[in-house]
Amino acid sequence: MSKPDHGIVLEASDIHRSFRQGSREIVVLDRAQLQVERGASIAILGASGAGKSTLLHILGGLDKPDQGAVTVAGQSLWSVSETERAAIRNREFGFVYQFHHLLPEFTALENVAMPLLLRGLPAAAARQQASAMLDRVGLAPRATHKPGEMSGGERQRTALARALVGEPACLLGDEPTGNLDEQTADRVFSMLLELNRELATSLVLVTHDPRLAARMDRRLELRNGCLSPMS
Ligand SMILES: Nc1ncnc2c1ncn2[C@@H]1O[C@H](COP(=O)(O)OP(=O)(O)OP(=O)(O)O)[C@@H](O)[C@H]1O
Ligand SMILES: [Mg+2]
C-alpha cells in the first residue's frame, strides 16, 4: 500500500544531548541536523562513542533530546503525550539492532505479527500480513520456528520482517548486519535495500562497514556532535 508523499519523512533539528558523569558533562550531540526524504537510504558513520546510537534513540523517540525537535511524518515527537508518542513510534518506525531481540518463546510468525497486534489489528489479519512479510524475506518455511531454531541470518531476516510489517515511514537500524558473517551480512543488506525500494520506507542505518554504506544514497559522518556529508 503506498503512503501519501510528505517529501521529508523524518526531520531532526538542532539536537543537543549531553550526559552527566559525576561532575563532568559529556556533550554527545551538539546541534545535530538531519532531514530524511521519503524512500531515501542514509548511512550514519562515525567513531565508537561518537553518539550514533544516542542519535538513533532520539530520532526514534526512545530518548529525549535536551534541546531540539524531531518530526516524523509531520508529527512532533516531543510535544505529545507518552501514549501518543508510543502510538507514533509503532506506526511510523521500524527498529533493527545488531542483536535480533526476537522473543525466544514465540515463533517467527508470532514475532513478526507482534507490532500489528500492538497496533490493535485483529489476530487473523495480523497473522496474514506477518505471513506475507515472512514470505517476502524468504522465510515462509521457517514460520513456525522459534528464534533458537533458526540461523543468525534467518533471525536477522525475521527481525527485518518484524520491523517492516507495519509499513513504517522509516526504518532505524543500529548495525543491523553487524553480528553476521560478511556473506550473510551482504545478503541481509541486499534484502533491506530491496524492501526500501519496494515499500519506499526510508532507511537510516548506523554502520561501521564502508562497503555497506557505499550502497546507500547518502553517507553522513557524526563527529563532534553533528552530522556532515561524506564523499
Ligand atoms: N546513559 C548514558 N549515560 C552516560 N553516558 C552515556 C549514556 N549513553 C551514552 N553515553 C555516552 O555517550 C557517548 C556516545 O554513546 P553512543 O552509544 O551513542 O556511541 P556510538 O557512536 O553508538 O558508539 P558505538 O559505535 O561504540 O556503538 C559515549 O561516550 C557514551 O559513553
Ligand atoms: Mg552504538
mmCIF file of N, CA, C and O and ligand atoms in Angstrom, residues 19-21 26 28 46-54 175 208, ligand 1:
data_model
loop_
_atom_site.group_PDB
_atom_site.id
_atom_site.type_symbol
_atom_site.label_atom_id
_atom_site.label_comp_id
_atom_site.label_asym_id
_atom_site.label_seq_id
_atom_site.Cartn_x
_atom_site.Cartn_y
_atom_site.Cartn_z
ATOM 1 N N PHE A 19 25.314 14.001 28.651
ATOM 2 C CA PHE A 19 25.156 13.108 29.796
ATOM 3 C C PHE A 19 26.043 13.607 30.929
ATOM 4 O O PHE A 19 27.152 14.073 30.683
ATOM 5 N N ARG A 20 25.541 13.479 32.114
ATOM 6 C CA ARG A 20 26.318 13.879 33.279
ATOM 7 C C ARG A 20 27.061 12.654 33.815
ATOM 8 O O ARG A 20 26.485 11.592 33.983
ATOM 9 N N GLN A 21 28.335 12.774 33.996
ATOM 10 C CA GLN A 21 29.140 11.678 34.519
ATOM 11 C C GLN A 21 29.871 12.232 35.732
ATOM 12 O O GLN A 21 30.901 12.885 35.610
ATOM 13 N N ILE A 26 29.243 15.273 29.542
ATOM 14 C CA ILE A 26 29.731 14.829 28.238
ATOM 15 C C ILE A 26 28.721 15.274 27.190
ATOM 16 O O ILE A 26 27.580 14.813 27.196
ATOM 17 N N VAL A 28 27.290 14.908 23.769
ATOM 18 C CA VAL A 28 27.332 13.879 22.728
ATOM 19 C C VAL A 28 26.797 14.433 21.411
ATOM 20 O O VAL A 28 27.378 14.220 20.353
ATOM 21 N N GLY A 46 30.756 6.915 11.967
ATOM 22 C CA GLY A 46 31.417 7.714 12.999
ATOM 23 C C GLY A 46 32.132 6.802 13.978
ATOM 24 O O GLY A 46 31.792 5.622 14.103
ATOM 25 N N ALA A 47 33.100 7.352 14.675
ATOM 26 C CA ALA A 47 33.915 6.567 15.605
ATOM 27 C C ALA A 47 33.055 6.003 16.728
ATOM 28 O O ALA A 47 31.961 6.503 17.001
ATOM 29 N N SER A 48 33.569 4.980 17.378
ATOM 30 C CA SER A 48 32.895 4.426 18.548
ATOM 31 C C SER A 48 32.805 5.525 19.616
ATOM 32 O O SER A 48 33.785 6.222 19.872
ATOM 33 N N GLY A 49 31.626 5.683 20.162
ATOM 34 C CA GLY A 49 31.428 6.713 21.182
ATOM 35 C C GLY A 49 31.054 8.078 20.614
ATOM 36 O O GLY A 49 30.856 9.039 21.352
ATOM 37 N N ALA A 50 30.948 8.166 19.269
ATOM 38 C CA ALA A 50 30.630 9.458 18.641
ATOM 39 C C ALA A 50 29.199 9.899 18.928
ATOM 40 O O ALA A 50 28.864 11.080 18.811
ATOM 41 N N GLY A 51 28.327 8.937 19.271
ATOM 42 C CA GLY A 51 26.947 9.300 19.580
ATOM 43 C C GLY A 51 25.918 8.771 18.601
ATOM 44 O O GLY A 51 24.774 9.221 18.577
ATOM 45 N N LYS A 52 26.292 7.779 17.796
ATOM 46 C CA LYS A 52 25.396 7.264 16.759
ATOM 47 C C LYS A 52 24.148 6.606 17.360
ATOM 48 O O LYS A 52 23.032 6.860 16.927
ATOM 49 N N SER A 53 24.366 5.756 18.362
ATOM 50 C CA SER A 53 23.214 5.089 18.980
ATOM 51 C C SER A 53 22.339 6.109 19.714
ATOM 52 O O SER A 53 21.103 6.025 19.657
ATOM 53 N N THR A 54 22.981 7.057 20.360
ATOM 54 C CA THR A 54 22.232 8.111 21.051
ATOM 55 C C THR A 54 21.343 8.853 20.046
ATOM 56 O O THR A 54 20.164 9.101 20.309
ATOM 57 N N GLU A 175 23.553 -0.899 13.295
ATOM 58 C CA GLU A 175 24.370 -2.013 12.807
ATOM 59 C C GLU A 175 23.563 -3.291 12.638
ATOM 60 O O GLU A 175 23.869 -4.317 13.248
ATOM 61 N N HIS A 208 29.392 0.449 10.607
ATOM 62 C CA HIS A 208 30.839 0.675 10.620
ATOM 63 C C HIS A 208 31.448 0.228 9.308
ATOM 64 O O HIS A 208 32.647 0.366 9.099
HETATM 65 N N1 LIG B 1 23.010 6.835 29.531
HETATM 66 C C1 LIG B 1 24.249 7.338 29.416
HETATM 67 N N2 LIG B 1 24.882 7.908 30.474
HETATM 68 C C2 LIG B 1 26.120 8.426 30.346
HETATM 69 N N3 LIG B 1 26.817 8.447 29.193
HETATM 70 C C3 LIG B 1 26.241 7.897 28.117
HETATM 71 C C4 LIG B 1 24.930 7.305 28.155
HETATM 72 N N4 LIG B 1 24.625 6.843 26.923
HETATM 73 C C5 LIG B 1 25.696 7.118 26.147
HETATM 74 N N5 LIG B 1 26.656 7.741 26.856
HETATM 75 C C6 LIG B 1 27.960 8.227 26.319
HETATM 76 O O1 LIG B 1 27.702 8.938 25.148
HETATM 77 C C7 LIG B 1 28.696 8.687 24.166
HETATM 78 C C8 LIG B 1 28.039 8.215 22.878
HETATM 79 O O2 LIG B 1 27.494 6.911 23.059
HETATM 80 P P1 LIG B 1 26.804 6.112 21.873
HETATM 81 O O3 LIG B 1 26.380 4.814 22.412
HETATM 82 O O4 LIG B 1 25.772 6.974 21.256
HETATM 83 O O5 LIG B 1 28.045 5.956 20.860
HETATM 84 P P2 LIG B 1 28.118 5.183 19.464
HETATM 85 O O6 LIG B 1 28.556 6.170 18.430
HETATM 86 O O7 LIG B 1 26.841 4.464 19.217
HETATM 87 O O8 LIG B 1 29.310 4.145 19.715
HETATM 88 P P3 LIG B 1 29.492 2.622 19.155
HETATM 89 O O9 LIG B 1 29.954 2.757 17.723
HETATM 90 O O10 LIG B 1 30.580 2.081 20.028
HETATM 91 O O11 LIG B 1 28.207 1.891 19.304
HETATM 92 C C9 LIG B 1 29.647 7.685 24.787
HETATM 93 O O12 LIG B 1 30.776 8.400 25.257
HETATM 94 C C10 LIG B 1 28.864 7.092 25.932
HETATM 95 O O13 LIG B 1 29.712 6.711 26.978
#
